[in-house]
Each structure stands twice: as C-alpha cells, then as structure tokens.
C-alpha cells in the first residue's frame, strides 16, 4: 500500500513519493486508451496549449504546430483513416522511422513486456493478429476521446527540434492531467500523413509526427506500464548517497 504522501504509479505495489503537485501530475498521467464521451470545452484545450507552449526549445524556436480536432472535423478524420486502414493500409507509411530496426536487447525485452502487459490486459492473445489489428484500429477513433490533436513539425528542422517537440507534447499531456483529463500520444497517425494533409490543409513542409487523444478517462482506465528503477538508468558521480 502507498502511504498518504505517495502516488500509485502502476497496478503493482510500485509507489513513488510524490513530493510536489508536479510530481503528482507526472505520476498520475498515463497513456489512456479508453475515454468517456464527456465533452472537453474548447476553452480547456486553449488553456492546455497556453501553458504547454512554455516548453523549452533550443534558441526558443518553438518548432511545434498542432491541429485541434473535435466534433465533425474529428469524425471526418477518423472516418477517412478507418477507411484507409480497412482498404489500403499497406500503401501508407510514416515519413519518419520511430523504432530502430534492430532493438538492442534491453529495449527489445521492454517492448516484449509491453506487448505482454498491454494485450494481456485486453484478453488478447499476442499471436491473434486479427484481435491486435482490431485494437490498433481504435487509435484512429482517438480511443473515443472527444478531442484529438495532430502534431506536426517542419521537416527542415533537425533532431534537436524533435527533442523540443517531445517536451511540448509532454507539457500538453501534463497540463491535461492537471485538469483531471488523460491523453494518449499516438505515432500511429504519422502513417496516414497523405490522408491527413489535404483534410487538415497541412503544408508540404510540415511532417505529421503524432496524434494525441485528450479526454476524461473511462472508469476502468488506468496506467499499465511499469518503469525501470532509477539505478538502472542513472549514474551518480560526486553526490553523497
Ligand atoms: C511518441 C509516442 C508515441 C506513442 N504512440 C502510441 C500509439 O500510436 N498508440 C498507442 O496506443 N500508444 C502509443 N504510445 C503510448 C506508449 O505505448 C506509452 O506511453 C508507454 O507504453 C508507457 O505507458 P504510460 O504512458 O501509460 O506510462 C506512444 C507514446 C509516445 C511517447
């Protein structure tokens, strides 16, 4: 059990001392894949973007652009992507590579654990390609969230600007969590940039990086994924224990 000052960060007994409201929000956020249909007002999204833009960026170039979709606009996008996924998914490919072709062992193991936990939680056997595909399709309906964001970046920018963009995306998700909402970052949208471009009038120089679903989580939704311990990724030098 977690003590009164601790926030549960996983379905296991894992706890972390959340010592500030920011800690609490960071540990409360999770990739939500089941939203209820409670509306999120435009004003709330404007506030989220208002604070998220304080993300740092090299030389303050602020390399992000966001398309905010709700109502009929979101429904149009979902319908087009669902159709493409159904009829010609193999003709579409992302403009960037998210994963290394050969994941080093440590990351491969984590990806395998992700698969076990994720599909296990849904009662889907990992060998059941059909059931996995039915789950993947839910990405394109933004998992039922009332608001979907499509995030783009200028293709002329370099890797450093992608770091900046990641910070912005995280800020969006934390600002959402701070308002009792949840989110899911989704690289799955990048694959369908040829469909999204005309639908959203995305200029040629912008690359579709990801989507973000935003809304109120459905009752059962919770964090599934554990994290490596600090001593597995941090090397301390010159600090007393
Ligand atoms: C840039 C990025 C892209 C992601 N793309 C997807 C996606 O397309 N679909 C999905 O269901 N989850 C996606 N995720 C969510 C990850 O699977 C999730 O963050 C990870 O498993 C850790 O879980 P947690 O965020 O709940 O702690 C993405 C996460 C990031 C950071």
Short mmCIF file of N, CA, C and O in Angstrom, two decimals, residues 62-67 149-155 157 162 165 168-169 196-197 200 202-203 205-211:
data_model
loop_
_atom_site.label_atom_id
_atom_site.label_comp_id
_atom_site.label_asym_id
_atom_site.label_seq_id
_atom_site.Cartn_x
_atom_site.Cartn_y
_atom_site.Cartn_z
N UNK A 62 10.64 27.07 -30.80
CA UNK A 62 9.25 26.64 -30.64
C UNK A 62 8.73 25.94 -31.91
O UNK A 62 7.83 26.45 -32.58
N UNK A 63 9.30 24.78 -32.20
CA UNK A 63 9.05 24.18 -33.51
C UNK A 63 7.76 23.35 -33.61
O UNK A 63 7.70 22.42 -34.39
N UNK A 64 6.75 23.65 -32.84
CA UNK A 64 5.56 22.80 -32.84
C UNK A 64 4.39 23.43 -33.59
O UNK A 64 4.27 24.65 -33.67
N UNK A 65 3.55 22.57 -34.13
CA UNK A 65 2.27 23.02 -34.67
C UNK A 65 1.24 21.94 -34.32
O UNK A 65 1.54 20.75 -34.37
N UNK A 66 0.05 22.39 -33.96
CA UNK A 66 -0.99 21.45 -33.52
C UNK A 66 -2.29 21.73 -34.25
O UNK A 66 -2.71 22.89 -34.35
N UNK A 67 -2.92 20.67 -34.76
CA UNK A 67 -4.28 20.77 -35.31
C UNK A 67 -5.21 20.19 -34.26
O UNK A 67 -5.04 19.04 -33.86
N UNK A 149 -5.62 15.71 -31.18
CA UNK A 149 -4.64 16.67 -31.69
C UNK A 149 -3.77 15.95 -32.73
O UNK A 149 -3.44 14.78 -32.55
N UNK A 150 -3.42 16.66 -33.76
CA UNK A 150 -2.42 16.15 -34.71
C UNK A 150 -1.24 17.12 -34.63
O UNK A 150 -1.40 18.34 -34.80
N UNK A 151 -0.08 16.55 -34.31
CA UNK A 151 1.11 17.36 -34.05
C UNK A 151 2.06 17.25 -35.25
O UNK A 151 2.35 16.14 -35.70
N UNK A 152 2.52 18.40 -35.73
CA UNK A 152 3.44 18.38 -36.88
C UNK A 152 4.70 19.19 -36.57
O UNK A 152 4.73 20.00 -35.64
N UNK A 153 5.72 18.94 -37.38
CA UNK A 153 6.97 19.70 -37.25
C UNK A 153 7.49 20.00 -38.66
O UNK A 153 7.28 19.20 -39.59
N UNK A 154 8.16 21.10 -38.79
CA UNK A 154 8.76 21.49 -40.07
C UNK A 154 9.86 20.49 -40.43
O UNK A 154 10.78 20.27 -39.64
N UNK A 155 9.75 19.88 -41.60
CA UNK A 155 10.69 18.81 -41.99
C UNK A 155 12.11 19.31 -42.19
O UNK A 155 13.05 18.53 -42.28
N UNK A 157 13.75 20.95 -40.06
CA UNK A 157 14.43 21.03 -38.76
C UNK A 157 15.15 19.71 -38.45
O UNK A 157 14.83 18.66 -39.01
N UNK A 162 13.22 17.97 -32.64
CA UNK A 162 12.31 16.87 -32.25
C UNK A 162 12.35 16.68 -30.73
O UNK A 162 11.35 16.29 -30.13
N UNK A 165 10.07 19.24 -29.50
CA UNK A 165 8.68 18.86 -29.76
C UNK A 165 8.20 17.86 -28.70
O UNK A 165 7.06 17.95 -28.23
N UNK A 168 7.21 19.61 -25.65
CA UNK A 168 5.92 20.26 -25.82
C UNK A 168 4.78 19.24 -25.67
O UNK A 168 3.80 19.48 -24.96
N UNK A 169 4.96 18.09 -26.32
CA UNK A 169 3.92 17.05 -26.25
C UNK A 169 3.71 16.62 -24.79
O UNK A 169 2.58 16.48 -24.32
N UNK A 196 -4.12 12.84 -44.04
CA UNK A 196 -4.32 13.97 -43.13
C UNK A 196 -4.00 15.31 -43.81
O UNK A 196 -4.65 16.32 -43.55
N UNK A 197 -3.00 15.29 -44.70
CA UNK A 197 -2.53 16.56 -45.29
C UNK A 197 -3.65 17.34 -45.99
O UNK A 197 -3.93 18.48 -45.62
N UNK A 200 -6.62 18.38 -43.48
CA UNK A 200 -6.36 19.44 -42.49
C UNK A 200 -5.60 20.61 -43.09
O UNK A 200 -5.21 21.52 -42.37
N UNK A 202 -2.54 20.65 -44.23
CA UNK A 202 -1.19 20.68 -43.64
C UNK A 202 -0.20 21.04 -44.75
O UNK A 202 -0.15 20.34 -45.77
N UNK A 203 0.57 22.11 -44.57
CA UNK A 203 1.51 22.49 -45.63
C UNK A 203 2.56 21.41 -45.87
O UNK A 203 2.90 20.65 -44.96
N UNK A 205 5.67 21.44 -46.10
CA UNK A 205 6.91 21.43 -45.30
C UNK A 205 6.69 20.86 -43.89
O UNK A 205 7.65 20.59 -43.18
N UNK A 206 5.43 20.64 -43.51
CA UNK A 206 5.17 20.07 -42.19
C UNK A 206 5.07 18.55 -42.26
O UNK A 206 4.41 18.00 -43.15
N UNK A 207 5.72 17.88 -41.32
CA UNK A 207 5.66 16.43 -41.24
C UNK A 207 4.72 16.05 -40.09
O UNK A 207 4.79 16.65 -39.02
N UNK A 208 3.86 15.08 -40.33
CA UNK A 208 2.96 14.61 -39.25
C UNK A 208 3.79 13.73 -38.31
O UNK A 208 4.34 12.71 -38.73
N UNK A 209 3.87 14.15 -37.05
CA UNK A 209 4.70 13.41 -36.08
C UNK A 209 3.84 12.43 -35.26
O UNK A 209 4.17 11.27 -35.11
N UNK A 210 2.74 12.92 -34.72
CA UNK A 210 1.90 12.06 -33.89
C UNK A 210 0.54 12.70 -33.68
O UNK A 210 0.31 13.86 -34.03
N UNK A 211 -0.35 11.92 -33.10
CA UNK A 211 -1.61 12.45 -32.61
C UNK A 211 -1.58 12.43 -31.10
O UNK A 211 -0.69 11.82 -30.49
#
